[in-house]
Short mmCIF file of C-alpha atoms in Angstrom, two decimals:
data_model
loop_
_atom_site.label_atom_id
_atom_site.label_comp_id
_atom_site.label_asym_id
_atom_site.label_seq_id
_atom_site.Cartn_x
_atom_site.Cartn_y
_atom_site.Cartn_z
CA MET R 1 0.00 0.00 0.00
CA LYS R 2 1.38 3.41 -0.93
CA ASP R 3 2.48 5.64 1.94
CA ARG R 4 0.15 8.67 1.88
CA THR R 5 1.91 10.50 4.72
CA PRO R 6 2.87 14.00 3.50
CA SER R 7 6.59 14.16 2.68
CA ARG R 8 7.08 17.16 4.97
CA ASN R 9 5.92 14.98 7.88
CA ARG R 10 7.99 11.95 6.86
CA VAL R 11 11.30 13.84 6.80
CA PRO R 12 11.48 14.74 10.54
CA ALA R 13 10.41 11.21 11.47
CA GLN R 14 13.07 9.75 9.17
CA ARG R 15 15.75 12.00 10.65
CA ASP R 16 14.72 11.05 14.20
CA ALA R 17 14.94 7.36 13.31
CA GLU R 18 18.38 7.86 11.80
CA GLY R 19 19.53 9.73 14.89
CA TRP R 20 18.56 6.78 17.10
CA MET R 21 20.20 4.36 14.67
CA PHE R 22 23.39 6.41 14.78
CA LEU R 23 23.48 6.33 18.59
CA ILE R 24 22.91 2.56 18.66
CA GLU R 25 25.70 1.95 16.15
CA ALA R 26 28.04 4.33 17.99
CA ALA R 27 27.59 2.26 21.15
CA ARG R 28 28.18 -0.92 19.15
CA ASP R 29 31.24 0.02 17.09
CA LEU R 30 33.43 3.11 17.58
CA ARG R 31 35.68 2.03 14.69
CA THR R 32 32.99 3.01 12.19
CA THR R 33 30.93 5.48 14.24
CA GLY R 34 32.75 8.24 16.06
CA ALA R 35 30.21 10.93 16.97
CA ILE R 36 27.23 11.40 19.24
CA ALA R 37 24.99 12.52 16.36
CA PRO R 38 25.00 12.60 12.54
CA SER R 39 26.62 15.60 10.85
CA GLY R 40 24.40 18.67 10.72
CA LYS R 41 23.33 20.50 7.56
CA ALA R 42 25.87 23.30 8.02
CA LEU R 43 28.74 20.83 8.36
CA ALA R 44 27.51 18.85 5.35
CA ARG R 45 27.40 22.00 3.22
CA VAL R 46 30.98 22.94 4.04
CA LEU R 47 32.27 19.40 3.49
CA THR R 48 30.69 19.30 0.01
CA ASP R 49 31.68 22.82 -1.09
CA PRO R 50 34.48 21.53 -3.38
CA VAL R 51 31.85 19.71 -5.48
CA ARG R 52 29.80 22.88 -5.90
CA ALA R 53 32.95 24.89 -6.67
CA GLN R 54 33.98 22.58 -9.54
CA ALA R 55 30.53 22.34 -11.16
CA PRO R 56 29.25 22.12 -13.83
CA ARG R 57 31.88 19.75 -15.24
CA PRO R 58 31.30 16.03 -14.50
CA LEU R 59 33.17 14.90 -11.40
CA ALA R 60 34.28 11.67 -9.79
CA VAL R 61 33.48 11.92 -6.08
CA LEU R 62 34.15 9.53 -3.21
CA GLU R 63 32.40 9.73 0.15
CA ALA R 64 34.00 7.61 2.88
CA GLY R 65 32.31 6.89 6.19
CA ALA R 66 28.88 8.12 5.13
CA GLY R 67 27.02 6.85 8.21
CA THR R 68 23.26 7.36 7.89
CA GLY R 69 23.75 9.75 4.97
CA PRO R 70 23.49 13.41 6.09
CA VAL R 71 26.43 14.38 3.87
CA THR R 72 25.20 12.09 1.09
CA ARG R 73 21.96 14.08 0.99
CA ALA R 74 23.97 17.27 0.48
CA LEU R 75 26.20 15.64 -2.16
CA ILE R 76 23.60 14.15 -4.48
CA PRO R 77 21.88 17.39 -5.55
CA ARG R 78 25.26 19.05 -6.06
CA LEU R 79 26.57 16.43 -8.49
CA PRO R 80 26.84 17.79 -12.02
CA ARG R 81 25.20 15.73 -14.75
CA GLY R 82 27.42 12.85 -15.83
CA SER R 83 29.22 12.63 -12.49
CA ARG R 84 30.06 9.54 -10.47
CA LEU R 85 29.65 9.17 -6.71
CA ASP R 86 31.07 6.16 -4.87
CA ILE R 87 29.93 5.86 -1.25
CA VAL R 88 32.12 3.65 0.93
CA GLU R 89 30.70 2.59 4.29
CA ALA R 90 32.02 -0.29 6.43
CA ASN R 91 29.00 -0.65 8.71
CA PRO R 92 26.56 -3.08 7.02
CA ARG R 93 23.45 -1.53 8.60
CA PHE R 94 24.50 1.94 7.51
CA ALA R 95 25.30 0.62 4.02
CA ASP R 96 21.77 -0.78 3.70
CA ARG R 97 20.34 2.57 4.84
CA LEU R 98 22.47 4.39 2.27
CA ARG R 99 21.30 2.15 -0.58
CA HIS R 100 17.72 2.97 0.37
CA LEU R 101 18.56 6.68 0.53
CA VAL R 102 20.11 6.62 -2.94
CA SER R 103 17.23 4.67 -4.49
CA THR R 104 14.57 6.98 -3.04
CA HIS R 105 16.32 10.36 -3.21
CA PRO R 106 13.91 12.95 -4.68
CA GLN R 107 16.50 15.17 -6.36
CA PRO R 108 16.50 14.98 -10.18
CA THR R 109 20.30 15.03 -10.15
CA ALA R 110 20.29 11.57 -8.60
CA GLY R 111 19.04 10.22 -11.92
CA SER R 112 21.73 11.98 -13.97
CA ALA R 113 24.73 10.74 -12.01
CA GLN R 114 26.08 7.26 -11.31
CA VAL R 115 25.79 6.62 -7.57
CA ASN R 116 26.96 3.37 -5.95
CA VAL R 117 27.22 2.21 -2.33
CA HIS R 118 30.11 -0.09 -1.37
CA GLN R 119 30.30 -1.87 1.97
CA ALA R 120 34.04 -1.78 2.71
CA TYR R 121 36.77 -0.09 4.66
CA VAL R 122 38.16 2.68 2.49
CA GLU R 123 41.75 1.49 2.90
CA GLN R 124 40.58 -1.87 1.43
CA PHE R 125 38.31 -0.39 -1.25
CA ASP R 126 39.32 -2.00 -4.55
CA THR R 127 38.98 0.41 -7.46
CA ASP R 128 40.98 1.82 -10.36
CA GLN R 129 38.97 5.05 -10.24
CA ARG R 130 40.70 8.30 -9.28
CA TYR R 131 38.63 11.09 -7.74
CA ASP R 132 38.34 14.84 -8.13
CA VAL R 133 36.87 15.17 -4.63
CA ILE R 134 36.96 12.92 -1.57
CA VAL R 135 34.67 13.72 1.36
CA SER R 136 35.65 11.90 4.55
CA GLY R 137 33.29 11.32 7.45
CA LEU R 138 35.55 8.80 9.17
CA PRO R 139 36.12 9.25 12.93
CA LEU R 140 39.91 9.35 12.61
CA THR R 141 40.44 10.37 16.24
CA ASN R 142 39.03 6.96 17.24
CA PHE R 143 41.59 5.09 15.12
CA THR R 144 45.08 3.88 15.94
CA PRO R 145 47.96 5.84 14.41
CA THR R 146 48.63 2.94 12.02
CA GLN R 147 45.01 2.95 10.83
CA VAL R 148 45.12 6.72 10.28
CA GLU R 149 48.32 6.38 8.24
CA ARG R 150 46.69 3.72 6.06
CA VAL R 151 43.51 5.73 5.51
CA MET R 152 45.36 8.94 4.63
CA ALA R 153 47.78 7.13 2.33
CA ARG R 154 44.81 5.55 0.55
CA TYR R 155 43.10 8.92 0.18
CA LEU R 156 46.19 10.33 -1.53
CA GLU R 157 46.32 7.30 -3.82
CA LEU R 158 42.68 7.73 -4.79
CA LEU R 159 42.87 11.48 -5.45
CA ARG R 160 43.71 12.73 -8.90
CA PRO R 161 46.59 15.26 -9.02
CA GLY R 162 44.96 18.52 -8.02
CA GLY R 163 42.09 16.68 -6.32
CA THR R 164 40.62 17.84 -3.02
CA LEU R 165 40.02 15.99 0.24
CA THR R 166 37.72 17.43 2.90
CA TYR R 167 37.35 16.02 6.41
CA PHE R 168 36.25 17.33 9.78
CA ALA R 169 37.58 17.26 13.32
CA TYR R 170 35.55 18.17 16.37
CA LEU R 171 36.78 21.06 18.50
CA GLY R 172 38.20 20.30 21.93
CA THR R 173 38.44 16.51 21.67
CA ARG R 174 42.12 16.35 22.60
CA ARG R 175 41.64 18.43 25.73
CA ALA R 176 38.56 16.44 26.73
CA ARG R 177 40.34 13.11 26.31
CA ALA R 178 43.37 14.40 28.21
CA LEU R 179 41.07 15.05 31.17
CA THR R 180 38.99 11.87 31.01
CA ALA R 181 40.95 9.15 29.19
CA SER R 182 43.70 6.83 30.33
CA ARG R 183 47.31 7.78 29.66
CA ALA R 184 47.53 5.23 26.85
CA GLU R 185 44.38 6.62 25.22
CA ALA R 186 45.63 10.19 25.57
CA ARG R 187 48.94 9.19 23.94
CA ARG R 188 47.11 7.48 21.07
CA HIS R 189 44.98 10.55 20.49
CA ALA R 190 48.04 12.84 20.58
CA ALA R 191 49.83 10.61 18.06
CA VAL R 192 46.85 10.76 15.69
CA ASP R 193 46.72 14.55 16.06
CA GLU R 194 50.40 14.79 15.13
CA ILE R 195 49.93 12.62 12.02
CA MET R 196 47.06 14.81 10.88
CA ALA R 197 49.07 17.96 11.65
CA ASP R 198 51.79 16.67 9.30
CA TYR R 199 49.26 16.25 6.51
CA GLN R 200 47.79 19.67 7.21
CA ARG R 201 51.20 21.37 7.07
CA THR R 202 51.99 19.69 3.75
CA TYR R 203 48.67 19.59 1.88
CA ALA R 204 46.14 21.93 3.54
CA THR R 205 44.65 24.73 1.44
CA GLY R 206 42.16 25.96 4.02
CA ARG R 207 40.19 25.36 7.18
CA ARG R 208 36.72 26.51 8.20
CA THR R 209 35.07 26.33 11.59
CA VAL R 210 31.44 25.23 11.63
CA TRP R 211 29.93 26.47 14.87
CA ALA R 212 26.39 25.46 13.88
CA ASN R 213 27.09 21.77 14.46
CA LEU R 214 26.85 19.50 17.50
CA PRO R 215 29.63 19.58 18.51
CA PRO R 216 31.33 22.42 16.55
CA ALA R 217 33.95 21.22 14.07
CA HIS R 218 36.85 22.32 11.93
CA VAL R 219 36.57 21.36 8.26
CA TRP R 220 39.97 20.88 6.64
CA ARG R 221 40.57 21.00 2.90
CA LEU R 222 43.66 19.18 1.58
CA ARG R 223 44.87 19.12 -2.02
CA ARG R 224 47.00 16.54 -3.78
CA PRO R 225 49.80 18.38 -5.62
CA LEU R 226 49.70 18.56 -9.40
CA VAL R 227 53.38 17.63 -9.48
CA ALA R 228 54.48 14.42 -7.78
CA ALA R 229 56.08 14.94 -4.39
CA ALA R 230 59.83 14.50 -4.14
CA ALA R 231 61.09 11.10 -3.07
CA THR R 232 62.47 12.71 0.09
CA ASP R 233 59.04 13.96 1.17
CA PRO R 234 58.04 11.80 4.17
CA LEU R 235 54.36 12.43 3.40
CA ALA R 236 54.50 11.37 -0.22
CA PRO R 237 52.15 8.47 -1.06
CA ARG R 238 53.98 5.17 -1.28
CA THR R 239 53.65 3.10 -4.46
CA ASP R 240 55.02 -0.11 -2.93
CA GLY R 241 52.08 -0.62 -0.57
CA ALA R 242 54.15 0.29 2.50
CA ILE R 243 52.89 2.61 5.19
CA ARG R 244 54.99 5.50 6.45
#
């Protein structure tokens, strides 16, 4: 039987359901869920700005760690005609939710772009595609330093020369963990921060603070150089499969 509930009433209910799903998955698996709530609209807009900026030419876009899809919803209507969007999500329940989101999205653009959902860890995502834009929603501060190295190295591999990576980091997490976490956990978090600071110093082209998010977040924009990095650059992507 066709659902006759007005769409304006369905949307808040759907968002509430996704919020509860996000909380349940966060309690179940911090490796794939690292926040207390899905990304807000303001954060999603800033994360997807590089797609809007490069329109109207067709783009290859990768979204990693899409969760319940708040950023996906912002991405789909921004995709120029003829574009490709690959959504990589490791959590199987989130991946199912994303497939439903893609198949039922009301925006006309969804029908003019190729959109696929892949259940995988991004560092294990098997593709020959190279991307103009990568949007990362992964909770990197929950990862080990080795995992962060692998994810960032994979992002650089997947970006085309000149391509842009955007990702966010919540404000104040290091200070909060220093006050509440064990010494080992605080050291892990500090090591991850230092890895990301290295990437920021080498590749960052900008940072914006999104105060209208819970919690507020910095959005970083990194760019893969047009010219290959020198062999002496410790942050250069490795071609032999090794991790720095």
